[in-house]
Amino acid sequence: MQKFLLFLNKYAVPFNSFFIAFWLYMIYTNYVNNGPDGTVKSYIIPVLFIIICLLNISAALKKKKKN
């Protein structure tokens, strides 16, 4: 478990950056496939995950700055 936590602490920023790009791609493909008339529900989950990733990045940067 300790090795896993060290891995997450070390690579938190690139890992979360990748997932932000992934969720932005999902929003883009949803917009292309459904057009601007797509439902709002299909955009809520990716936006929430993007916000969570941004919070994780900020927490990881604060943790690195503290150490």
mmCIF file of C-alpha atoms in Angstrom:
data_model
loop_
_atom_site.group_PDB
_atom_site.id
_atom_site.type_symbol
_atom_site.label_atom_id
_atom_site.label_comp_id
_atom_site.label_asym_id
_atom_site.label_seq_id
_atom_site.Cartn_x
_atom_site.Cartn_y
_atom_site.Cartn_z
ATOM 1 C CA MET A 1 0.000 0.000 0.000
ATOM 2 C CA GLN A 2 2.879 2.353 0.784
ATOM 3 C CA LYS A 3 4.357 1.933 -2.715
ATOM 4 C CA PHE A 4 0.990 2.713 -4.281
ATOM 5 C CA LEU A 5 0.621 5.911 -2.236
ATOM 6 C CA LEU A 6 4.146 6.993 -3.138
ATOM 7 C CA PHE A 7 3.325 6.409 -6.812
ATOM 8 C CA LEU A 8 0.147 8.486 -6.542
ATOM 9 C CA ASN A 9 1.961 11.288 -4.732
ATOM 10 C CA LYS A 10 4.760 11.347 -7.287
ATOM 11 C CA TYR A 11 2.615 11.220 -10.435
ATOM 12 C CA ALA A 12 -0.557 12.975 -9.282
ATOM 13 C CA VAL A 13 -0.238 15.996 -11.578
ATOM 14 C CA PRO A 14 0.423 14.127 -14.867
ATOM 15 C CA PHE A 15 -2.151 11.470 -13.980
ATOM 16 C CA ASN A 16 -4.886 14.009 -13.313
ATOM 17 C CA SER A 17 -3.856 16.105 -16.320
ATOM 18 C CA PHE A 18 -4.349 13.054 -18.509
ATOM 19 C CA PHE A 19 -7.824 12.542 -17.118
ATOM 20 C CA ILE A 20 -8.726 16.204 -17.654
ATOM 21 C CA ALA A 21 -7.742 15.779 -21.305
ATOM 22 C CA PHE A 22 -9.780 12.562 -21.445
ATOM 23 C CA TRP A 23 -12.915 14.211 -20.051
ATOM 24 C CA LEU A 24 -12.507 17.191 -22.368
ATOM 25 C CA TYR A 25 -12.317 14.733 -25.259
ATOM 26 C CA MET A 26 -15.500 13.039 -24.026
ATOM 27 C CA ILE A 27 -17.289 16.405 -23.903
ATOM 28 C CA TYR A 28 -16.027 17.218 -27.399
ATOM 29 C CA THR A 29 -17.169 13.909 -28.892
ATOM 30 C CA ASN A 30 -20.549 14.267 -27.216
ATOM 31 C CA TYR A 31 -20.895 17.757 -28.693
ATOM 32 C CA VAL A 32 -19.872 16.545 -32.172
ATOM 33 C CA ASN A 33 -22.235 13.568 -32.097
ATOM 34 C CA ASN A 34 -25.249 15.314 -30.541
ATOM 35 C CA GLY A 35 -24.682 18.855 -31.706
ATOM 36 C CA PRO A 36 -25.410 21.903 -29.591
ATOM 37 C CA ASP A 37 -28.874 20.512 -28.821
ATOM 38 C CA GLY A 38 -27.435 17.704 -26.641
ATOM 39 C CA THR A 39 -28.854 17.270 -23.179
ATOM 40 C CA VAL A 40 -27.297 19.061 -20.249
ATOM 41 C CA LYS A 41 -27.178 15.781 -18.322
ATOM 42 C CA SER A 42 -24.551 14.431 -20.688
ATOM 43 C CA TYR A 43 -22.213 17.286 -19.756
ATOM 44 C CA ILE A 44 -22.661 17.264 -15.975
ATOM 45 C CA ILE A 45 -20.635 14.136 -15.146
ATOM 46 C CA PRO A 46 -17.544 15.065 -17.211
ATOM 47 C CA VAL A 47 -17.544 18.596 -15.798
ATOM 48 C CA LEU A 48 -17.749 17.218 -12.247
ATOM 49 C CA PHE A 49 -14.832 14.871 -12.904
ATOM 50 C CA ILE A 50 -12.815 17.748 -14.379
ATOM 51 C CA ILE A 51 -13.447 19.771 -11.219
ATOM 52 C CA ILE A 52 -12.392 16.798 -9.067
ATOM 53 C CA CYS A 53 -9.191 16.409 -11.104
ATOM 54 C CA LEU A 54 -8.418 20.116 -10.724
ATOM 55 C CA LEU A 55 -8.907 19.864 -6.971
ATOM 56 C CA ASN A 56 -6.621 16.807 -6.870
ATOM 57 C CA ILE A 57 -3.945 18.689 -8.808
ATOM 58 C CA SER A 58 -4.144 21.666 -6.478
ATOM 59 C CA ALA A 59 -3.931 19.384 -3.427
ATOM 60 C CA ALA A 60 -0.918 17.560 -4.884
ATOM 61 C CA LEU A 61 0.862 20.842 -5.627
ATOM 62 C CA LYS A 62 0.185 22.129 -2.112
ATOM 63 C CA LYS A 63 1.505 18.859 -0.696
ATOM 64 C CA LYS A 64 4.669 19.077 -2.810
ATOM 65 C CA LYS A 65 5.178 22.708 -1.836
ATOM 66 C CA LYS A 66 4.750 21.854 1.840
ATOM 67 C CA ASN A 67 7.406 19.109 1.727
#
